[in-house]
CSV table of C-alpha atoms in Angstrom, one decimal:
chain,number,residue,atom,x,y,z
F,11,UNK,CA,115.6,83.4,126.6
F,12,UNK,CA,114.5,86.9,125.4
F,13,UNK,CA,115.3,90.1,127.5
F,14,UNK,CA,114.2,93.7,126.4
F,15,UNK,CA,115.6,96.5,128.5
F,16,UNK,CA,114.3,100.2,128.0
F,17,UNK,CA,113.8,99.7,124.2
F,18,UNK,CA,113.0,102.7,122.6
F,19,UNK,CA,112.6,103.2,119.0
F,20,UNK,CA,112.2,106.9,116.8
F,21,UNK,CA,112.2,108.2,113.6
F,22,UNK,CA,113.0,111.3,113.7
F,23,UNK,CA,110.4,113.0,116.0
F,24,UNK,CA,107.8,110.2,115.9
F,25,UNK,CA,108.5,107.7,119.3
F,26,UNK,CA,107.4,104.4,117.5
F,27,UNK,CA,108.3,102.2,120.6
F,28,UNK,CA,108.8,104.1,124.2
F,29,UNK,CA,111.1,102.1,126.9
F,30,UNK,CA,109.3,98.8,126.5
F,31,UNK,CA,110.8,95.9,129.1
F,32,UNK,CA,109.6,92.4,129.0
F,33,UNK,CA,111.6,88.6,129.3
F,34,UNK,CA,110.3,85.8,127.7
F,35,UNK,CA,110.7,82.5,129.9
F,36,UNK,CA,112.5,79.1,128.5
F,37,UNK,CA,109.4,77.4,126.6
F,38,UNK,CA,107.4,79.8,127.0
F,39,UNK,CA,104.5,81.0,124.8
F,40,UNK,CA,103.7,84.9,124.6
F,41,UNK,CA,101.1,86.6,123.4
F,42,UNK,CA,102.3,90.0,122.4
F,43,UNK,CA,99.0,91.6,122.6
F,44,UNK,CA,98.0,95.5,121.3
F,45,UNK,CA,95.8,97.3,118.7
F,46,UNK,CA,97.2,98.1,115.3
F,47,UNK,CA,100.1,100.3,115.6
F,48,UNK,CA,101.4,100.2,118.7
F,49,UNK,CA,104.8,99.1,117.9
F,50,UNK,CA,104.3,95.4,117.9
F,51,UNK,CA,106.1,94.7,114.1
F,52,UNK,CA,108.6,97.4,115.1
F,53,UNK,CA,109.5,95.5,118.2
F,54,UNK,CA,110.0,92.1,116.9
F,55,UNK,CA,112.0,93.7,113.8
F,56,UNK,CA,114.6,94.4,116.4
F,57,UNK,CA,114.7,91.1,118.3
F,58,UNK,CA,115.5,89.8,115.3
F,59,UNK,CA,118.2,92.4,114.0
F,60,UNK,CA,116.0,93.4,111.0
F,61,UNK,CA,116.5,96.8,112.5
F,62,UNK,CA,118.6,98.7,115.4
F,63,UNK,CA,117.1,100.3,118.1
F,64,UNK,CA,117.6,104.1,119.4
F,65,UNK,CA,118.4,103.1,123.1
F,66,UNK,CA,117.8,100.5,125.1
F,67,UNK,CA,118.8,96.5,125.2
F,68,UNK,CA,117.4,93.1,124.1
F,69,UNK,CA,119.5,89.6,124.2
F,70,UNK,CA,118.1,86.3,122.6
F,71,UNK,CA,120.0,83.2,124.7
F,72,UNK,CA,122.2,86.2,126.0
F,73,UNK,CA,123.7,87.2,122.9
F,74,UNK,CA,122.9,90.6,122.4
F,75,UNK,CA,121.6,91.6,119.0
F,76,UNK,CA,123.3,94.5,118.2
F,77,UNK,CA,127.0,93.6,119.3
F,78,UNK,CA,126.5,89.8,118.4
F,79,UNK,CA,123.6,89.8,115.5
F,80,UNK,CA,125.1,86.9,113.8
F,81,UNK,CA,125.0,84.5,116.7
F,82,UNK,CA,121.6,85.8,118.1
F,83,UNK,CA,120.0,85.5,114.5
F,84,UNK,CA,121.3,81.9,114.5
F,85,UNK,CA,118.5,81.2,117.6
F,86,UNK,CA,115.4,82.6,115.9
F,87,UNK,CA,113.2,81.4,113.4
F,88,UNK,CA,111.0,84.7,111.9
F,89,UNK,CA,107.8,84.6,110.4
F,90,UNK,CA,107.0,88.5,109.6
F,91,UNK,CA,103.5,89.5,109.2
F,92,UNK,CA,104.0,89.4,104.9
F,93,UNK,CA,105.4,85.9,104.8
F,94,UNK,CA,108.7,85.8,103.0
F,95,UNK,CA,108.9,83.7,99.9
F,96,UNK,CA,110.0,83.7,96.5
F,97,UNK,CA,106.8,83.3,94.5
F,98,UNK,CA,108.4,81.5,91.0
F,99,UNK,CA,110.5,78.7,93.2
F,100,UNK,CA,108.8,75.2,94.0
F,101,UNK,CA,108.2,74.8,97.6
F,102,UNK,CA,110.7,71.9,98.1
F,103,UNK,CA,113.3,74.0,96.0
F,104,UNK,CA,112.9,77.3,98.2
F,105,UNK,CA,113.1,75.0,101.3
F,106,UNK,CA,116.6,73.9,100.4
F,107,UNK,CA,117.6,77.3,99.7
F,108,UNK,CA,116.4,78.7,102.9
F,109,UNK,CA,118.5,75.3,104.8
F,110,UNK,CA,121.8,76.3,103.1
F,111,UNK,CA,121.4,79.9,103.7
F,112,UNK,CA,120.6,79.0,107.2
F,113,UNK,CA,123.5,76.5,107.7
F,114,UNK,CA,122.3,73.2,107.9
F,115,UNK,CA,124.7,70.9,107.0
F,116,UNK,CA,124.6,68.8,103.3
F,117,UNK,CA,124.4,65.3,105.2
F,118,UNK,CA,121.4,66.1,107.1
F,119,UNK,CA,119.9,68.5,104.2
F,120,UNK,CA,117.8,65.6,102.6
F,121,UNK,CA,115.9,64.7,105.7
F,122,UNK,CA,115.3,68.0,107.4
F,123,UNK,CA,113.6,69.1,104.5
F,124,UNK,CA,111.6,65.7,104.2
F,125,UNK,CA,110.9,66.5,108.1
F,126,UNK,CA,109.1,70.0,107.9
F,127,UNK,CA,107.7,69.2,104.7
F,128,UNK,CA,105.8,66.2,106.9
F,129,UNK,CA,105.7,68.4,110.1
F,130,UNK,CA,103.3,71.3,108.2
F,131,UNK,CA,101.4,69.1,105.3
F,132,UNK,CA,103.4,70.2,102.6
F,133,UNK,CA,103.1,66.9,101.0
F,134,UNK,CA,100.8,67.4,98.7
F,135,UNK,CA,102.2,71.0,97.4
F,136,UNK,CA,106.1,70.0,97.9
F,137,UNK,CA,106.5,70.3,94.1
F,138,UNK,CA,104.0,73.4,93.6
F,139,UNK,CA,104.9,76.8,92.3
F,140,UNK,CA,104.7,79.4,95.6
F,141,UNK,CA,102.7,81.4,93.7
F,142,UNK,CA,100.0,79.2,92.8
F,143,UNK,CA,99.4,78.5,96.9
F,144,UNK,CA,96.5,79.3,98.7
F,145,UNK,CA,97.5,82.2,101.4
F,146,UNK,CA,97.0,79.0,104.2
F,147,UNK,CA,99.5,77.1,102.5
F,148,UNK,CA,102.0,79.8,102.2
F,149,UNK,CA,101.8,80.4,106.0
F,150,UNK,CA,102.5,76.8,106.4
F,151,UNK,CA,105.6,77.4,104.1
F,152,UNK,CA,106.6,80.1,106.0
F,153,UNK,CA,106.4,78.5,108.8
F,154,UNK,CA,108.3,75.4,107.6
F,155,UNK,CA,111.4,78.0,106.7
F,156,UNK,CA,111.2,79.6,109.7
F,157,UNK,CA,111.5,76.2,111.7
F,158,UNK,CA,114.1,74.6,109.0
F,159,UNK,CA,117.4,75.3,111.1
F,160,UNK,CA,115.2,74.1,114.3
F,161,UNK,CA,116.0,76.8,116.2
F,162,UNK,CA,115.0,77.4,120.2
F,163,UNK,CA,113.4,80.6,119.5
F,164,UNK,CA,110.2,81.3,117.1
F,165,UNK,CA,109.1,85.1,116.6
F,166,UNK,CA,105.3,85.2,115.0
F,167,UNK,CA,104.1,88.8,113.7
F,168,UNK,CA,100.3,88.1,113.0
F,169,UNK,CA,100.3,84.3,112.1
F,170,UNK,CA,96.8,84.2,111.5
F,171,UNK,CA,96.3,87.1,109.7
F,172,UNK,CA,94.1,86.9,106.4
F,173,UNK,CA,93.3,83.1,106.4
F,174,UNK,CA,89.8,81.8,106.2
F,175,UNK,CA,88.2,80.1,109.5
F,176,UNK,CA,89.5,77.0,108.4
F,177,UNK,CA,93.0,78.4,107.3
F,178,UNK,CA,93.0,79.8,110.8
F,179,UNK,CA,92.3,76.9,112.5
F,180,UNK,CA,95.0,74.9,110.8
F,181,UNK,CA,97.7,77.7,111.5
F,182,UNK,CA,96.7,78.2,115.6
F,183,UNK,CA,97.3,73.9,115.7
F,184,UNK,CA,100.3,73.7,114.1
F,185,UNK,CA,101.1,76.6,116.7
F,186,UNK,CA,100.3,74.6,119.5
F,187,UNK,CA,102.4,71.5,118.2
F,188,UNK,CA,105.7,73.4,118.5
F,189,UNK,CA,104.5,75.4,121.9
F,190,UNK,CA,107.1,73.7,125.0
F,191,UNK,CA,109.4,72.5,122.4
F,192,UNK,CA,110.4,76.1,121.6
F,193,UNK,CA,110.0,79.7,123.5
F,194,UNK,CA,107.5,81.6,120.9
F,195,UNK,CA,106.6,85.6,120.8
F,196,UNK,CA,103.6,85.6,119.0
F,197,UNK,CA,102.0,88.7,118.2
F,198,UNK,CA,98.2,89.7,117.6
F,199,UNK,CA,95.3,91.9,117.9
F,200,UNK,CA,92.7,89.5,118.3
F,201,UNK,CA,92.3,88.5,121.9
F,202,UNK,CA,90.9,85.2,121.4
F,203,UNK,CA,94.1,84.0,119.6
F,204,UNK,CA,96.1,84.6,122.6
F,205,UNK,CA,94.0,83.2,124.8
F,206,UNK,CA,93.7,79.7,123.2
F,207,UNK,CA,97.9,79.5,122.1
F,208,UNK,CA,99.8,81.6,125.1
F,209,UNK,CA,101.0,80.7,128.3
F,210,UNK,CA,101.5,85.1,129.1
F,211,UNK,CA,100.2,88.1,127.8
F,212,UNK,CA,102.3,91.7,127.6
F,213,UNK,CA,100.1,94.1,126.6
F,214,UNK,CA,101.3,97.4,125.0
F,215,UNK,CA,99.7,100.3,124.5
């Protein structure tokens, strides 16, 4: 599902990333495991096509994500370590913008909302200001608009990060819902985490 080939990311003199190689398996859950630092945000930024790498090679679904961004884009839901919302729309409101920015279709716009609203507990905030949400909520949210266009691929930088004990609970079982269904890259420090949610470990230095 993912391939990285001899990815290798600078700026300027600084080597941020240095010929990293890994594949990610069909439904598989990996724990992309390394101290703070070590390139982990920088790699997933360009599995994603937030950013271009200096050499090297990765595909999503064999799309490669320089030459066909568009189409490889269309496979991944992203949930960046600072979750990514607009903090003065209402939580059903910015879910229906995130669906028609991500293409799904008028018809079916009504219930997948109603289905990841149900799917991460966002019934009893659906009508909430973002920025009135607890940080445990807002991952949930995140995690909704990540999910909305139901896409085969998840990429998680630091899911967990920030949240309370029971915050953190909460995040690592909705985690484990989608694992099989979906092949997820989950990122993290904390050795624990990866240990309870993945299936594999790449460790990077």
């Amino acid at each position: 599902m993912i391939t990285i080939d001899g990815l290798t990311k600078a700026y300027g003199s600084k080597i941020a990333v240095d010929d990293v190689s890994f594949e990610v398996k069909r439904g598989e859950v990996l724990g992309f495991l390394g101290p703070n630092g070590a390139g982990k945000t920088t790699i997933m930024k360009i599995i994603t096509s937030f950013m271009p790498p200096s050499s090297g090679r990765v595909t999503v679904m064999d799309y490669d994500t320089m030459k066909e961004s568009i189409e490889s884009r269309r496979c991944i839901g992203y949930l960046p370590e600072n979750t990514p919302l607009y903090p003065d729309m209402r939580v059903r409101n910015f879910l229906r913008f995130v669906a028609g920015v991500k293409g799904v279709k008028k018809a079916q716009m009504r219930s997948t909302i109603h289905k990841v609203i149900t799917d991460f507990g966002l019934e009893s905030v659906e009508n909430a200001v973002i920025s009135t949400l607890s940080k445990g909520f807002r991952q949930r949210v995140g995690l909704a608009q990540a999910l909305i266009n139901d896409p085969p691929v998840l990429i998680l930088d630091e899911p967990t990060i920030g949240l309370d004990p029971r915050q953190i609970y909460d995040i690592r079982q909705l985690i484990k819902d989608l694992s099989g269904s979906r092949t997820i890259v989950l990122s993290s420090h904390i050795l624990p985490e990866v240990s309870q949610l993945c299936d594999r470990v790449a460790i990077i230095n």
